Short mmCIF file of C-alpha atoms in Angstrom, two decimals:
data_model
loop_
_atom_site.label_atom_id
_atom_site.label_comp_id
_atom_site.label_asym_id
_atom_site.label_seq_id
_atom_site.Cartn_x
_atom_site.Cartn_y
_atom_site.Cartn_z
CA UNK A 8 13.73 -9.84 -10.63
CA UNK A 9 12.20 -9.88 -13.08
CA UNK A 10 14.20 -8.12 -16.15
CA UNK A 11 10.44 -5.90 -16.94
CA UNK A 12 12.25 -3.19 -14.36
CA UNK A 13 14.20 -2.05 -17.41
CA UNK A 14 10.92 -1.02 -19.12
CA UNK A 15 10.48 2.16 -20.29
CA UNK A 16 7.81 3.48 -18.31
CA UNK A 17 4.27 5.25 -19.55
CA UNK A 18 2.19 7.16 -17.82
CA UNK A 19 -1.55 6.20 -18.57
CA UNK A 20 -4.48 7.97 -17.05
CA UNK A 21 -5.48 6.09 -13.34
CA UNK A 22 -8.91 4.04 -13.66
CA UNK A 23 -7.00 2.27 -17.10
CA UNK A 24 -4.22 1.29 -15.25
CA UNK A 25 -6.14 0.34 -12.58
CA UNK A 26 -8.12 -1.51 -15.38
CA UNK A 27 -6.08 -3.08 -15.97
CA UNK A 28 -3.40 -4.45 -13.38
CA UNK A 29 -7.21 -5.68 -12.03
CA UNK A 30 -7.38 -8.20 -15.17
CA UNK A 31 -4.20 -9.32 -14.43
CA UNK A 32 -4.62 -10.39 -10.61
CA UNK A 33 -7.73 -11.89 -11.66
CA UNK A 34 -5.36 -14.56 -13.65
CA UNK A 35 -3.84 -14.74 -10.40
CA UNK A 36 -0.54 -13.06 -11.67
CA UNK A 37 1.68 -10.63 -9.42
CA UNK A 38 1.43 -7.56 -10.84
CA UNK A 39 4.41 -4.87 -10.09
CA UNK A 40 4.42 -0.71 -10.51
CA UNK A 41 5.76 1.80 -9.20
CA UNK A 42 4.75 3.68 -6.41
CA UNK A 43 3.22 7.90 -7.17
CA UNK A 44 3.13 10.09 -4.92
CA UNK A 45 5.32 9.67 -0.48
CA UNK A 46 1.82 8.93 1.94
CA UNK A 47 2.92 5.68 2.32
CA UNK A 48 7.26 7.95 3.41
CA UNK A 49 8.79 5.87 5.69
CA UNK A 50 9.03 2.50 4.01
CA UNK A 51 8.26 3.20 1.28
CA UNK A 52 8.29 6.22 -1.50
CA UNK A 53 7.57 7.67 -4.69
CA UNK A 54 8.91 5.35 -7.63
CA UNK A 55 9.47 2.41 -5.01
CA UNK A 56 8.58 -0.78 -6.28
CA UNK A 57 5.56 -2.78 -5.33
CA UNK A 58 4.41 -6.79 -6.08
CA UNK A 59 1.22 -7.03 -5.26
CA UNK A 60 -1.58 -10.09 -5.30
CA UNK A 61 -4.83 -10.44 -4.35
CA UNK A 62 -5.10 -12.10 -1.31
CA UNK A 63 -6.49 -15.63 -0.24
CA UNK A 64 -10.51 -15.31 0.25
CA UNK A 65 -9.86 -12.29 0.98
CA UNK A 66 -7.64 -13.14 3.80
CA UNK A 67 -6.29 -9.73 5.02
CA UNK A 68 -4.02 -8.42 8.42
CA UNK A 69 -3.21 -5.88 10.24
CA UNK A 70 -0.31 -5.01 8.88
CA UNK A 71 -0.36 -5.80 5.45
CA UNK A 72 -0.38 -2.96 2.95
CA UNK A 73 -3.29 -3.40 1.07
CA UNK A 74 -4.36 -1.89 -3.49
CA UNK A 75 -8.36 -0.76 -2.09
CA UNK A 76 -10.76 1.51 -4.00
CA UNK A 77 -11.80 4.47 -1.53
CA UNK A 78 -14.54 6.69 -2.77
CA UNK A 79 -14.26 5.93 -6.35
CA UNK A 80 -9.86 6.26 -6.00
CA UNK A 81 -7.68 3.80 -5.23
CA UNK A 82 -5.08 4.21 -2.43
CA UNK A 83 -1.89 2.31 -1.29
CA UNK A 84 -1.89 2.35 2.25
CA UNK A 85 -1.45 -0.10 5.22
CA UNK A 86 -4.18 -2.40 7.32
CA UNK A 87 -4.82 -0.56 10.78
CA UNK A 88 -7.48 -1.94 12.02
CA UNK A 89 -10.13 -3.97 11.38
CA UNK A 90 -13.39 -5.04 12.36
CA UNK A 91 -16.11 -7.88 11.39
CA UNK A 92 -16.24 -6.75 7.51
CA UNK A 93 -15.15 -3.07 7.97
CA UNK A 94 -11.45 -2.43 7.75
CA UNK A 95 -9.15 0.89 8.57
CA UNK A 96 -6.02 2.15 5.76
CA UNK A 97 -3.39 4.43 6.73
CA UNK A 98 -0.43 5.73 5.08
CA UNK A 99 1.96 5.41 7.16
CA UNK A 100 3.46 9.18 6.01
CA UNK A 101 -0.08 10.59 7.42
CA UNK A 102 -1.00 12.44 10.23
CA UNK A 103 -4.76 11.91 10.10
CA UNK A 104 -5.86 10.99 7.34
CA UNK A 105 -7.85 7.84 8.13
CA UNK A 106 -9.68 5.23 5.45
CA UNK A 107 -12.31 3.61 5.80
CA UNK A 108 -13.68 0.62 3.56
CA UNK A 109 -15.49 -2.92 3.81
CA UNK A 110 -13.29 -6.12 2.59
CA UNK A 111 -14.48 -6.52 -0.51
CA UNK A 112 -12.68 -3.23 -1.62
CA UNK A 113 -9.33 -5.04 -1.46
CA UNK A 114 -7.90 -5.25 -4.70
CA UNK A 115 -4.78 -6.64 -3.58
CA UNK A 116 -2.34 -6.68 -1.27
CA UNK A 117 2.06 -6.14 -1.46
CA UNK A 118 3.82 -9.32 -1.07
CA UNK A 119 7.17 -6.87 -1.16
CA UNK A 120 8.15 -3.59 -2.45
CA UNK A 121 11.97 -2.78 -4.14
CA UNK A 122 13.89 0.43 -4.22
CA UNK A 123 17.26 0.38 -6.80
CA UNK A 124 16.37 -3.38 -7.15
CA UNK A 125 16.71 -3.90 -3.87
CA UNK A 126 14.07 -5.81 -1.87
CA UNK A 127 12.73 -4.21 1.29
CA UNK A 128 10.77 -6.57 3.22
CA UNK A 129 7.37 -4.70 2.99
CA UNK A 130 5.85 -8.14 4.55
CA UNK A 131 7.81 -9.44 6.93
CA UNK A 132 6.28 -9.57 10.21
CA UNK A 133 8.78 -7.04 11.80
CA UNK A 134 8.46 -3.68 9.19
CA UNK A 135 4.73 -5.04 9.86
CA UNK A 136 5.57 -4.83 13.16
CA UNK A 137 7.22 -1.81 13.08
CA UNK A 138 4.40 0.09 10.60
CA UNK A 139 1.42 -0.47 13.66
CA UNK A 140 3.73 0.70 15.55
CA UNK A 141 4.82 4.15 12.75
CA UNK A 142 0.74 4.53 13.40
CA UNK A 143 0.09 4.98 16.52
CA UNK A 144 2.67 6.94 17.31
CA UNK A 145 0.52 9.53 14.88
CA UNK A 146 -0.29 12.39 18.15
CA UNK A 147 3.67 12.28 18.91
CA UNK A 148 4.93 13.04 15.03
CA UNK A 149 1.85 15.22 14.92
CA UNK A 150 3.48 18.02 17.53
CA UNK A 151 6.88 17.52 16.53
CA UNK A 152 6.24 18.59 13.03
CA UNK A 153 4.52 21.56 14.41
CA UNK A 154 7.36 22.07 16.25
CA UNK A 155 9.73 20.92 12.76
CA UNK A 156 7.90 24.17 11.38
#
């Protein structure tokens, strides 16, 4: 891993942050940054780090975790459905929200995740399939959340 992971972190406005990331992605670089929020629980959580890269030929697959534009915001969510150039994204931790985007709204694909300097292998075949299974369990997860509240 990169020695920059120990560097101090600084908060910058989202738009500036993602503009800087986009510049590096356009140069073909892999970019690492810390996840903000818990919409990708249980696979990614707040302060985990992800390494992202532009997808080759805009090629993405069901189960990939994507960085994408949606209604003027940037989301880091899993690809759960696609038809032609229309993609459906959902946060692993979200029980009903989905984002419908176009393929050209995809900025990057997550290549790997890190927690406490350990690799999470979020891009492995196994974890992609597990993420999709977790998505299809949403109705059951919703019911269970009602009983637990």
